[in-house]
Amino acid sequence: MRGTLVNSRSSARARISSVLGRCRSIQCQFHGASPKIPLFGKEVEAEGPSADEDEGKGGAASLVRGLSEFLLKGCSPWREAPPCADYIGPVKVARTPDGRGRGLFATQDVRAGTLLLISNPMAMSYDDPHRVLLLMRLVARAQDDPLFLKQMYCLAHTQSSQDEMEVPSMDFLASPPRSPSDYGTDVHVDPSRIMDIIMLNSFEGEFKDDNQESKTWFCGLYLIPSLINHSCHRNASRLIVGGTMILHAATDIQKGEEITITYISTVAPLELRHKSSLAMKFGFKCKCKRCIVEDSLRHSLSDVSEMYCNLHDKAFDEVRKAISLVSHPPTESSFSAVAQFRSIFDRVSSRIRSEYGLSEIERKWIMAGYSSAYLGKWLIRGYIARFSKKPAIWDDTIVEVVEALRTTIPGLPHTLSLITLIVAITQRLENKHEIGKDVFKMGLAECSGIYGNLRSDVCIKLMEKSTEVIPFF
């Protein structure tokens, strides 16, 4: 992760509290927030990916077949996750051509769902907000193993050091030679530098086991994943199972293309994404193709962008209220924020249709950023009616929103949840079954982008379970 370091070294608490939350956040388990909705009928046919298909040479698919049951249990109990050995797929570390430092690149064409990487943490700590335990564990390992320390020192400890550091070979990162001559004479344990590495590169998240009332927060340092760059138009998704990070291709990736993930929620307008990056002190401004296009429209969309930022949290609160009151449905008129929020989406849609020079994919990028403005009202109608057979629930625009999300940020659990609800609706509406089949295929593809190429029956069960996540971004 690229972040701006804190200059003061006076105390660990002061340094860490100032950057708390800027580590790359991880979605690790289902939220269990929304009510159970009756879903697929027997007429749904499973035509999707199969775990029997190998992920190329080495049969990498076999490494994750045992995860199906754990995934279906919502990644719980967390500490009972099946072990996964480290695995490096068709990827390599190389210097980016645009001067952003180092990054991960595909060494061959890969399909969506392909397993790219399995990485166990160099160290991990739980409920350790100041990262003190994580630091202690890394220092202890480094003192016992100079080669481990040298591997860890492959990671940047300042933003400026990105351009100066060498590109490590994949052999060194995977199984480096144990020759004393490779240790170097300048390698020594520096706790301050290791803390800087933690703050710049670690991943954080939370999970909740079945027997827990509250969530457990964790933070881990991973070697190769720390070298993956951010993009608001990512092509890979990461999944954490019991501490192990699994990286899949969320869409088709060409040979030589950089593999990217997201450090923040990118289902938001450019202005909000920039605010999130600044608040989390990443120390860089994303300049992916999507950001460049939206930046060119900054002036024409400034008014709706500001309204979006002001209304988003209020609209989300109303969506949660609708879910909590599902047994005693209120009227739509009691949700004023989502009504205003929806008007933002309508205005943006009108503008991007008339904006000269925008390609179809560029329009989808912008629509995806404002998709929550549409989803607020749509979800409230659906939750109030429990997504039953009512004409007011169906809107052809919802399929356009899904297509925009999948094009812009593939491999999102929230999008999978949304797709599953749409399929449930189409099964209850006349003349919508063909649309439902098309959306169902999108769901299988999205499931593959999140969890990899699992069996179709497992994908269907994961789609059904996905409705426990509120599809509001």
GROMACS .gro file of C-alpha atoms in nm:
model
  473
    1MET     CA    1   0.000   0.000   0.000
    2ARG     CA    2   0.121   0.345  -0.083
    3GLY     CA    3   0.079   0.575   0.218
    4THR     CA    4   0.224   0.891   0.366
    5LEU     CA    5   0.423   0.820   0.679
    6VAL     CA    6   0.399   1.010   1.003
    7ASN     CA    7   0.715   1.208   1.077
    8SER     CA    8   0.697   1.188   1.456
    9ARG     CA    9   0.853   0.877   1.608
   10SER     CA   10   0.787   0.974   1.971
   11SER     CA   11   0.541   0.697   2.049
   12ALA     CA   12   0.376   0.404   1.877
   13ARG     CA   13   0.031   0.521   1.990
   14ALA     CA   14   0.072   0.868   1.837
   15ARG     CA   15   0.204   0.734   1.510
   16ILE     CA   16  -0.053   0.463   1.467
   17SER     CA   17  -0.362   0.650   1.581
   18SER     CA   18  -0.289   0.916   1.322
   19VAL     CA   19  -0.305   0.660   1.043
   20LEU     CA   20  -0.558   0.420   1.193
   21GLY     CA   21  -0.781   0.282   0.923
   22ARG     CA   22  -0.553   0.355   0.631
   23CYS     CA   23  -0.443  -0.009   0.590
   24ARG     CA   24  -0.615  -0.192   0.308
   25SER     CA   25  -0.948  -0.313   0.435
   26ILE     CA   26  -1.071  -0.664   0.361
   27GLN     CA   27  -1.421  -0.805   0.318
   28CYS     CA   28  -1.399  -1.134   0.503
   29GLN     CA   29  -1.745  -1.259   0.586
   30PHE     CA   30  -2.115  -1.218   0.533
   31HIS     CA   31  -2.281  -0.943   0.734
   32GLY     CA   32  -2.607  -1.120   0.814
   33ALA     CA   33  -2.789  -0.786   0.813
   34SER     CA   34  -3.086  -0.836   0.582
   35PRO     CA   35  -3.389  -1.062   0.622
   36LYS     CA   36  -3.409  -1.401   0.458
   37ILE     CA   37  -3.577  -1.374   0.119
   38PRO     CA   38  -3.715  -1.684  -0.058
   39LEU     CA   39  -3.511  -1.725  -0.372
   40PHE     CA   40  -3.442  -1.969  -0.651
   41GLY     CA   41  -3.703  -2.209  -0.773
   42LYS     CA   42  -3.642  -2.552  -0.923
   43GLU     CA   43  -3.649  -2.410  -1.276
   44VAL     CA   44  -3.307  -2.249  -1.234
   45GLU     CA   45  -3.051  -2.442  -1.435
   46ALA     CA   46  -2.690  -2.441  -1.326
   47GLU     CA   47  -2.468  -2.353  -1.618
   48GLY     CA   48  -2.153  -2.217  -1.465
   49PRO     CA   49  -1.790  -2.279  -1.379
   50SER     CA   50  -1.674  -2.609  -1.243
   51ALA     CA   51  -1.401  -2.677  -0.992
   52ASP     CA   52  -1.315  -2.987  -1.196
   53GLU     CA   53  -1.148  -2.760  -1.449
   54ASP     CA   54  -0.783  -2.706  -1.356
   55GLU     CA   55  -0.642  -2.356  -1.334
   56GLY     CA   56  -0.371  -2.438  -1.585
   57LYS     CA   57  -0.059  -2.639  -1.509
   58GLY     CA   58  -0.027  -2.771  -1.158
   59GLY     CA   59  -0.401  -2.814  -1.101
   60ALA     CA   60  -0.425  -2.507  -0.879
   61ALA     CA   61  -0.803  -2.550  -0.856
   62SER     CA   62  -0.743  -2.847  -0.625
   63LEU     CA   63  -0.587  -2.609  -0.371
   64VAL     CA   64  -0.919  -2.435  -0.308
   65ARG     CA   65  -1.173  -2.715  -0.358
   66GLY     CA   66  -1.179  -2.775   0.017
   67LEU     CA   67  -1.293  -2.417   0.078
   68SER     CA   68  -1.648  -2.468  -0.048
   69GLU     CA   69  -1.794  -2.581   0.284
   70PHE     CA   70  -1.617  -2.304   0.473
   71LEU     CA   71  -1.745  -2.041   0.230
   72LEU     CA   72  -2.099  -2.174   0.255
   73LYS     CA   73  -2.078  -2.138   0.634
   74GLY     CA   74  -2.003  -1.770   0.586
   75CYS     CA   75  -1.632  -1.816   0.670
   76SER     CA   76  -1.723  -1.917   1.023
   77PRO     CA   77  -1.586  -2.029   1.261
   78TRP     CA   78  -1.300  -1.811   1.144
   79ARG     CA   79  -1.026  -2.009   1.316
   80GLU     CA   80  -1.145  -2.337   1.164
   81ALA     CA   81  -1.064  -2.236   0.808
   82PRO     CA   82  -0.898  -2.512   0.605
   83PRO     CA   83  -0.525  -2.456   0.562
   84CYS     CA   84  -0.398  -2.347   0.222
   85ALA     CA   85  -0.037  -2.367   0.112
   86ASP     CA   86   0.124  -2.067  -0.055
   87TYR     CA   87   0.078  -2.065  -0.431
   88ILE     CA   88   0.204  -1.836  -0.706
   89GLY     CA   89   0.011  -1.849  -1.031
   90PRO     CA   90   0.080  -1.677  -1.363
   91VAL     CA   91   0.206  -1.354  -1.208
   92LYS     CA   92   0.533  -1.166  -1.161
   93VAL     CA   93   0.653  -0.848  -0.992
   94ALA     CA   94   0.777  -0.579  -1.232
   95ARG     CA   95   0.822  -0.205  -1.249
   96THR     CA   96   0.519  -0.011  -1.373
   97PRO     CA   97   0.570   0.165  -1.708
   98ASP     CA   98   0.419   0.491  -1.581
   99GLY     CA   99   0.659   0.539  -1.290
  100ARG     CA  100   0.432   0.435  -1.002
  101GLY     CA  101   0.694   0.197  -0.867
  102ARG     CA  102   0.649  -0.179  -0.863
  103GLY     CA  103   0.340  -0.387  -0.928
  104LEU     CA  104   0.210  -0.735  -1.004
  105PHE     CA  105   0.161  -0.837  -1.368
  106ALA     CA  106   0.007  -1.133  -1.551
  107THR     CA  107   0.256  -1.359  -1.731
  108GLN     CA  108  -0.012  -1.509  -1.956
  109ASP     CA  109  -0.373  -1.454  -2.058
  110VAL     CA  110  -0.605  -1.560  -1.775
  111ARG     CA  111  -0.979  -1.600  -1.753
  112ALA     CA  112  -1.206  -1.456  -1.486
  113GLY     CA  113  -1.205  -1.681  -1.181
  114THR     CA  114  -0.847  -1.796  -1.231
  115LEU     CA  115  -0.651  -1.843  -0.911
  116LEU     CA  116  -0.360  -1.597  -0.918
  117LEU     CA  117  -0.209  -1.616  -0.572
  118ILE     CA  118  -0.241  -1.778  -0.230
  119SER     CA  119  -0.044  -1.599   0.040
  120ASN     CA  120  -0.019  -1.672   0.409
  121PRO     CA  121   0.071  -1.376   0.632
  122MET     CA  122   0.425  -1.310   0.744
  123ALA     CA  123   0.258  -1.236   1.076
  124MET     CA  124  -0.092  -1.148   1.198
  125SER     CA  125  -0.242  -1.002   1.515
  126TYR     CA  126  -0.595  -0.975   1.652
  127ASP     CA  127  -0.761  -0.685   1.834
  128ASP     CA  128  -0.432  -0.501   1.810
  129PRO     CA  129  -0.529  -0.147   1.697
  130HIS     CA  130  -0.183  -0.005   1.757
  131ARG     CA  131  -0.011  -0.294   1.574
  132VAL     CA  132   0.222  -0.349   1.871
  133LEU     CA  133   0.168  -0.726   1.881
  134LEU     CA  134   0.215  -0.746   1.505
  135LEU     CA  135   0.542  -0.554   1.535
  136MET     CA  136   0.665  -0.782   1.814
  137ARG     CA  137   0.590  -1.096   1.614
  138LEU     CA  138   0.766  -0.965   1.303
  139VAL     CA  139   1.070  -0.852   1.502
  140ALA     CA  140   1.092  -1.190   1.676
  141ARG     CA  141   1.084  -1.379   1.347
  142ALA     CA  142   1.333  -1.141   1.189
  143GLN     CA  143   1.579  -1.190   1.476
  144ASP     CA  144   1.566  -1.567   1.429
  145ASP     CA  145   1.572  -1.567   1.048
  146PRO     CA  146   1.784  -1.311   0.858
  147LEU     CA  147   1.636  -1.427   0.529
  148PHE     CA  148   1.284  -1.352   0.655
  149LEU     CA  149   1.405  -1.003   0.742
  150LYS     CA  150   1.553  -0.955   0.398
  151GLN     CA  151   1.223  -1.058   0.240
  152MET     CA  152   1.035  -0.814   0.461
  153TYR     CA  153   1.281  -0.537   0.364
  154CYS     CA  154   1.171  -0.590   0.002
  155LEU     CA  155   0.861  -0.392   0.104
  156ALA     CA  156   0.869  -0.013   0.099
  157HIS     CA  157   0.885   0.172   0.429
  158THR     CA  158   0.836   0.522   0.283
  159GLN     CA  159   0.641   0.648  -0.013
  160SER     CA  160   0.952   0.788  -0.180
  161SER     CA  161   1.141   0.459  -0.149
  162GLN     CA  162   0.908   0.296  -0.402
  163ASP     CA  163   1.109   0.432  -0.694
  164GLU     CA  164   1.443   0.338  -0.541
  165MET     CA  165   1.380  -0.024  -0.443
  166GLU     CA  166   1.482  -0.316  -0.661
  167VAL     CA  167   1.227  -0.550  -0.818
  168PRO     CA  168   1.258  -0.882  -0.633
  169SER     CA  169   1.256  -1.203  -0.833
  170MET     CA  170   0.964  -1.441  -0.789
  171ASP     CA  171   1.211  -1.716  -0.692
  172PHE     CA  172   1.332  -1.504  -0.402
  173LEU     CA  173   0.977  -1.419  -0.292
  174ALA     CA  174   0.857  -1.778  -0.322
  175SER     CA  175   1.143  -1.996  -0.198
  176PRO     CA  176   1.464  -1.797  -0.165
  177PRO     CA  177   1.800  -1.980  -0.145
  178ARG     CA  178   1.934  -2.035   0.205
  179SER     CA  179   2.288  -1.922   0.136
  180PRO     CA  180   2.457  -1.696   0.396
  181SER     CA  181   2.602  -1.488   0.113
  182ASP     CA  182   2.249  -1.386   0.016
  183TYR     CA  183   2.178  -1.235   0.359
  184GLY     CA  184   2.395  -0.934   0.291
  185THR     CA  185   2.602  -0.748   0.546
  186ASP     CA  186   2.372  -0.450   0.581
  187VAL     CA  187   2.064  -0.639   0.702
  188HIS     CA  188   1.983  -0.568   1.065
  189VAL     CA  189   1.662  -0.558   1.265
  190ASP     CA  190   1.523  -0.205   1.285
  191PRO     CA  191   1.187  -0.202   1.474
  192SER     CA  192   1.115   0.153   1.358
  193ARG     CA  193   1.155   0.058   0.992
  194ILE     CA  194   0.947  -0.254   1.042
  195MET     CA  195   0.667  -0.045   1.195
  196ASP     CA  196   0.680   0.184   0.892
  197ILE     CA  197   0.654  -0.122   0.667
  198ILE     CA  198   0.349  -0.236   0.865
  199MET     CA  199   0.176   0.100   0.835
  200LEU     CA  200   0.245   0.125   0.464
  201ASN     CA  201   0.166  -0.232   0.357
  202SER     CA  202  -0.055  -0.419   0.602
  203PHE     CA  203  -0.410  -0.536   0.540
  204GLU     CA  204  -0.683  -0.517   0.801
  205GLY     CA  205  -1.035  -0.653   0.841
  206GLU     CA  206  -1.280  -0.803   1.087
  207PHE     CA  207  -1.471  -1.124   1.132
  208LYS     CA  208  -1.734  -1.269   1.363
  209ASP     CA  209  -1.746  -1.632   1.467
  210ASP     CA  210  -2.074  -1.806   1.544
  211ASN     CA  211  -2.012  -1.797   1.919
  212GLN     CA  212  -1.912  -1.430   1.928
  213GLU     CA  213  -2.134  -1.131   1.996
  214SER     CA  214  -1.883  -0.874   1.871
  215LYS     CA  215  -1.648  -0.874   1.575
  216THR     CA  216  -1.276  -0.941   1.601
  217TRP     CA  217  -1.042  -0.700   1.425
  218PHE     CA  218  -0.726  -0.833   1.263
  219CYS     CA  219  -0.422  -0.694   1.086
  220GLY     CA  220  -0.170  -0.889   0.881
  221LEU     CA  221   0.142  -0.829   0.675
  222TYR     CA  222   0.162  -1.022   0.348
  223LEU     CA  223   0.464  -1.033   0.119
  224ILE     CA  224   0.356  -1.047  -0.247
  225PRO     CA  225   0.007  -0.896  -0.195
  226SER     CA  226   0.176  -0.584  -0.053
  227LEU     CA  227   0.321  -0.523  -0.399
  228ILE     CA  228  -0.022  -0.508  -0.569
  229ASN     CA  229  -0.131  -0.156  -0.664
  230HIS     CA  230  -0.471   0.009  -0.630
  231SER     CA  231  -0.706   0.098  -0.914
  232CYS     CA  232  -1.063   0.229  -0.909
  233HIS     CA  233  -1.117  -0.002  -1.208
  234ARG     CA  234  -0.965  -0.319  -1.064
  235ASN     CA  235  -0.935  -0.659  -1.229
  236ALA     CA  236  -0.868  -0.886  -0.929
  237SER     CA  237  -1.047  -0.964  -0.604
  238ARG     CA  238  -0.907  -1.087  -0.274
  239LEU     CA  239  -1.063  -1.321  -0.023
  240ILE     CA  240  -0.941  -1.389   0.332
  241VAL     CA  241  -1.004  -1.732   0.482
  242GLY     CA  242  -0.869  -1.781   0.831
  243GLY     CA  243  -0.587  -1.538   0.765
  244THR     CA  244  -0.485  -1.675   0.424
  245MET     CA  245  -0.526  -1.431   0.134
  246ILE     CA  246  -0.653  -1.577  -0.193
  247LEU     CA  247  -0.639  -1.363  -0.508
  248HIS     CA  248  -0.858  -1.437  -0.810
  249ALA     CA  249  -0.892  -1.274  -1.148
  250ALA     CA  250  -1.222  -1.084  -1.123
  251THR     CA  251  -1.233  -1.047  -1.501
  252ASP     CA  252  -1.030  -1.167  -1.800
  253ILE     CA  253  -0.672  -1.036  -1.784
  254GLN     CA  254  -0.431  -1.018  -2.075
  255LYS     CA  255  -0.065  -1.118  -2.066
  256GLY     CA  256   0.146  -0.824  -1.948
  257GLU     CA  257  -0.152  -0.642  -1.792
  258GLU     CA  258  -0.107  -0.510  -1.440
  259ILE     CA  259  -0.310  -0.688  -1.173
  260THR     CA  260  -0.486  -0.439  -0.946
  261ILE     CA  261  -0.711  -0.440  -0.640
  262THR     CA  262  -0.898  -0.166  -0.455
  263TYR     CA  263  -0.779  -0.015  -0.127
  264ILE     CA  264  -1.107   0.170  -0.064
  265SER     CA  265  -1.469   0.141  -0.168
  266THR     CA  266  -1.474   0.253  -0.530
  267VAL     CA  267  -1.851   0.234  -0.578
  268ALA     CA  268  -1.868   0.610  -0.530
  269PRO     CA  269  -1.814   0.929  -0.732
  270LEU     CA  270  -1.461   1.055  -0.789
  271GLU     CA  271  -1.487   1.325  -0.522
  272LEU     CA  272  -1.581   1.079  -0.249
  273ARG     CA  273  -1.309   0.836  -0.355
  274HIS     CA  274  -1.049   1.113  -0.331
  275LYS     CA  275  -1.177   1.212   0.012
  276SER     CA  276  -1.147   0.852   0.130
  277SER     CA  277  -0.791   0.828  -0.002
  278LEU     CA  278  -0.693   1.151   0.170
  279ALA     CA  279  -0.855   1.047   0.498
  280MET     CA  280  -0.670   0.715   0.493
  281LYS     CA  281  -0.341   0.890   0.405
  282PHE     CA  282  -0.244   0.669   0.113
  283GLY     CA  283  -0.007   0.935  -0.017
  284PHE     CA  284  -0.111   0.903  -0.380
  285LYS     CA  285  -0.389   1.014  -0.611
  286CYS     CA  286  -0.531   0.741  -0.831
  287LYS     CA  287  -0.486   0.811  -1.201
  288CYS     CA  288  -0.648   0.503  -1.351
  289LYS     CA  289  -0.846   0.538  -1.676
  290ARG     CA  290  -1.170   0.565  -1.484
  291CYS     CA  291  -1.041   0.848  -1.263
  292ILE     CA  292  -0.905   1.037  -1.564
  293VAL     CA  293  -1.243   1.025  -1.740
  294GLU     CA  294  -1.434   1.135  -1.430
  295ASP     CA  295  -1.182   1.410  -1.361
  296SER     CA  296  -1.253   1.552  -1.708
  297LEU     CA  297  -1.621   1.577  -1.605
  298ARG     CA  298  -1.552   1.713  -1.258
  299HIS     CA  299  -1.698   2.057  -1.330
  300SER     CA  300  -2.014   1.933  -1.501
  301LEU     CA  301  -2.086   1.683  -1.222
  302SER     CA  302  -1.971   1.891  -0.923
  303ASP     CA  303  -2.325   1.976  -0.803
  304VAL     CA  304  -2.453   1.617  -0.806
  305SER     CA  305  -2.128   1.491  -0.659
  306GLU     CA  306  -2.165   1.725  -0.363
  307MET     CA  307  -2.528   1.620  -0.313
  308TYR     CA  308  -2.422   1.255  -0.323
  309CYS     CA  309  -2.162   1.307  -0.050
  310ASN     CA  310  -2.418   1.487   0.169
  311LEU     CA  311  -2.698   1.234   0.128
  312HIS     CA  312  -2.527   0.896   0.112
  313ASP     CA  313  -2.512   0.819   0.485
  314LYS     CA  314  -2.867   0.945   0.545
  315ALA     CA  315  -2.997   0.726   0.262
  316PHE     CA  316  -2.812   0.423   0.396
  317ASP     CA  317  -2.966   0.477   0.740
  318GLU     CA  318  -3.310   0.476   0.579
  319VAL     CA  319  -3.233   0.150   0.395
  320ARG     CA  320  -3.136  -0.012   0.723
  321LYS     CA  321  -3.454   0.126   0.880
  322ALA     CA  322  -3.663  -0.035   0.606
  323ILE     CA  323  -3.498  -0.369   0.677
  324SER     CA  324  -3.560  -0.344   1.052
  325LEU     CA  325  -3.926  -0.256   0.994
  326VAL     CA  326  -3.991  -0.525   0.734
  327SER     CA  327  -4.249  -0.698   0.959
  328HIS     CA  328  -4.441  -0.369   0.987
  329PRO     CA  329  -4.377  -0.203   0.650
  330PRO     CA  330  -4.382   0.179   0.659
  331THR     CA  331  -4.487   0.391   0.364
  332GLU     CA  332  -4.234   0.511   0.108
  333SER     CA  333  -4.312   0.872   0.195
  334SER     CA  334  -4.131   0.827   0.528
  335PHE     CA  335  -3.797   0.790   0.346
  336SER     CA  336  -3.716   1.139   0.225
  337ALA     CA  337  -3.340   1.097   0.188
  338VAL     CA  338  -3.363   0.812  -0.062
  339ALA     CA  339  -3.612   1.013  -0.269
  340GLN     CA  340  -3.360   1.298  -0.297
  341PHE     CA  341  -3.084   1.046  -0.354
  342ARG     CA  342  -3.271   0.891  -0.648
  343SER     CA  343  -3.301   1.231  -0.816
  344ILE     CA  344  -2.919   1.248  -0.822
  345PHE     CA  345  -2.900   0.927  -1.022
  346ASP     CA  346  -3.162   1.047  -1.269
  347ARG     CA  347  -2.974   1.372  -1.325
  348VAL     CA  348  -2.641   1.194  -1.373
  349SER     CA  349  -2.794   0.944  -1.616
  350SER     CA  350  -2.940   1.225  -1.823
  351ARG     CA  351  -2.609   1.412  -1.836
  352ILE     CA  352  -2.386   1.121  -1.931
  353ARG     CA  353  -2.623   1.022  -2.211
  354SER     CA  354  -2.590   1.368  -2.362
  355GLU     CA  355  -2.219   1.414  -2.284
  356TYR     CA  356  -2.032   1.417  -2.616
  357GLY     CA  357  -1.749   1.173  -2.666
  358LEU     CA  358  -1.816   0.926  -2.384
  359SER     CA  359  -1.782   0.561  -2.481
  360GLU     CA  360  -2.021   0.297  -2.352
  361ILE     CA  361  -1.771   0.171  -2.095
  362GLU     CA  362  -1.700   0.526  -1.974
  363ARG     CA  363  -2.071   0.582  -1.916
  364LYS     CA  364  -2.081   0.259  -1.714
  365TRP     CA  365  -1.789   0.377  -1.499
  366ILE     CA  366  -1.981   0.691  -1.404
  367MET     CA  367  -2.311   0.509  -1.355
  368ALA     CA  368  -2.142   0.261  -1.120
  369GLY     CA  369  -2.008   0.547  -0.907
  370TYR     CA  370  -2.359   0.683  -0.856
  371SER     CA  371  -2.534   0.343  -0.839
  372SER     CA  372  -2.622   0.375  -0.469
  373ALA     CA  373  -2.830   0.680  -0.551
  374TYR     CA  374  -3.050   0.449  -0.757
  375LEU     CA  375  -3.036   0.149  -0.524
  376GLY     CA  376  -3.161   0.328  -0.211
  377LYS     CA  377  -3.519   0.370  -0.328
  378TRP     CA  378  -3.519   0.041  -0.519
  379LEU     CA  379  -3.409  -0.155  -0.212
  380ILE     CA  380  -3.660   0.013   0.020
  381ARG     CA  381  -3.943  -0.079  -0.216
  382GLY     CA  382  -3.810  -0.433  -0.233
  383TYR     CA  383  -3.759  -0.485   0.140
  384ILE     CA  384  -4.101  -0.340   0.222
  385ALA     CA  385  -4.263  -0.580  -0.028
  386ARG     CA  386  -4.018  -0.861   0.059
  387PHE     CA  387  -3.932  -0.869  -0.312
  388SER     CA  388  -4.267  -1.025  -0.394
  389LYS     CA  389  -4.470  -0.996  -0.713
  390LYS     CA  390  -4.541  -0.624  -0.727
  391PRO     CA  391  -4.494  -0.413  -1.041
  392ALA     CA  392  -4.342  -0.125  -0.845
  393ILE     CA  393  -4.036  -0.336  -0.765
  394TRP     CA  394  -3.933  -0.405  -1.123
  395ASP     CA  395  -3.739  -0.147  -1.320
  396ASP     CA  396  -3.533  -0.225  -1.630
  397THR     CA  397  -3.271   0.020  -1.505
  398ILE     CA  398  -3.169  -0.224  -1.233
  399VAL     CA  399  -3.012  -0.453  -1.494
  400GLU     CA  400  -2.816  -0.159  -1.636
  401VAL     CA  401  -2.688  -0.082  -1.287
  402VAL     CA  402  -2.569  -0.440  -1.242
  403GLU     CA  403  -2.392  -0.436  -1.578
  404ALA     CA  404  -2.224  -0.106  -1.485
  405LEU     CA  405  -2.106  -0.246  -1.152
  406ARG     CA  406  -1.970  -0.565  -1.304
  407THR     CA  407  -1.790  -0.371  -1.576
  408THR     CA  408  -1.639  -0.118  -1.335
  409ILE     CA  409  -1.559  -0.314  -1.017
  410PRO     CA  410  -1.601  -0.687  -1.087
  411GLY     CA  411  -1.597  -0.940  -0.805
  412LEU     CA  412  -1.800  -0.760  -0.535
  413PRO     CA  413  -2.012  -0.951  -0.277
  414HIS     CA  414  -2.261  -0.660  -0.275
  415THR     CA  415  -2.315  -0.690  -0.650
  416LEU     CA  416  -2.368  -1.064  -0.613
  417SER     CA  417  -2.633  -0.995  -0.348
  418LEU     CA  418  -2.806  -0.749  -0.581
  419ILE     CA  419  -2.800  -0.996  -0.871
  420THR     CA  420  -2.954  -1.266  -0.654
  421LEU     CA  421  -3.242  -1.039  -0.552
  422ILE     CA  422  -3.307  -0.951  -0.917
  423VAL     CA  423  -3.322  -1.318  -1.012
  424ALA     CA  424  -3.571  -1.378  -0.730
  425ILE     CA  425  -3.791  -1.096  -0.861
  426THR     CA  426  -3.785  -1.214  -1.224
  427GLN     CA  427  -3.902  -1.558  -1.115
  428ARG     CA  428  -4.217  -1.396  -0.978
  429LEU     CA  429  -4.292  -1.168  -1.273
  430GLU     CA  430  -4.446  -1.266  -1.603
  431ASN     CA  431  -4.241  -1.207  -1.919
  432LYS     CA  432  -3.920  -1.155  -1.719
  433HIS     CA  433  -3.790  -1.512  -1.705
  434GLU     CA  434  -3.550  -1.464  -1.997
  435ILE     CA  435  -3.405  -1.155  -1.833
  436GLY     CA  436  -3.377  -1.356  -1.514
  437LYS     CA  437  -3.173  -1.624  -1.689
  438ASP     CA  438  -2.933  -1.365  -1.828
  439VAL     CA  439  -2.892  -1.204  -1.488
  440PHE     CA  440  -2.844  -1.546  -1.330
  441LYS     CA  441  -2.552  -1.608  -1.565
  442MET     CA  442  -2.409  -1.273  -1.453
  443GLY     CA  443  -2.441  -1.399  -1.097
  444LEU     CA  444  -2.243  -1.715  -1.172
  445ALA     CA  445  -1.974  -1.502  -1.337
  446GLU     CA  446  -1.965  -1.261  -1.044
  447CYS     CA  447  -1.945  -1.550  -0.798
  448SER     CA  448  -1.651  -1.686  -0.997
  449GLY     CA  449  -1.480  -1.347  -0.978
  450ILE     CA  450  -1.518  -1.342  -0.599
  451TYR     CA  451  -1.459  -1.703  -0.499
  452GLY     CA  452  -1.290  -1.862  -0.802
  453ASN     CA  453  -1.406  -2.145  -1.025
  454LEU     CA  454  -1.618  -2.347  -0.784
  455ARG     CA  455  -1.881  -2.603  -0.879
  456SER     CA  456  -2.207  -2.458  -1.008
  457ASP     CA  457  -2.411  -2.598  -0.720
  458VAL     CA  458  -2.175  -2.428  -0.474
  459CYS     CA  459  -2.205  -2.102  -0.667
  460ILE     CA  460  -2.585  -2.118  -0.647
  461LYS     CA  461  -2.572  -2.173  -0.270
  462LEU     CA  462  -2.329  -1.883  -0.234
  463MET     CA  463  -2.565  -1.665  -0.438
  464GLU     CA  464  -2.852  -1.753  -0.206
  465LYS     CA  465  -2.641  -1.678   0.099
  466SER     CA  466  -2.525  -1.349  -0.053
  467THR     CA  467  -2.858  -1.183   0.031
  468GLU     CA  468  -2.735  -1.157   0.391
  469VAL     CA  469  -2.529  -0.864   0.260
  470ILE     CA  470  -2.716  -0.538   0.202
  471PRO     CA  471  -2.645  -0.451  -0.164
  472PHE     CA  472  -2.600  -0.082  -0.084
  473PHE     CA  473  -2.251   0.059  -0.125
   0.00000   0.00000   0.00000
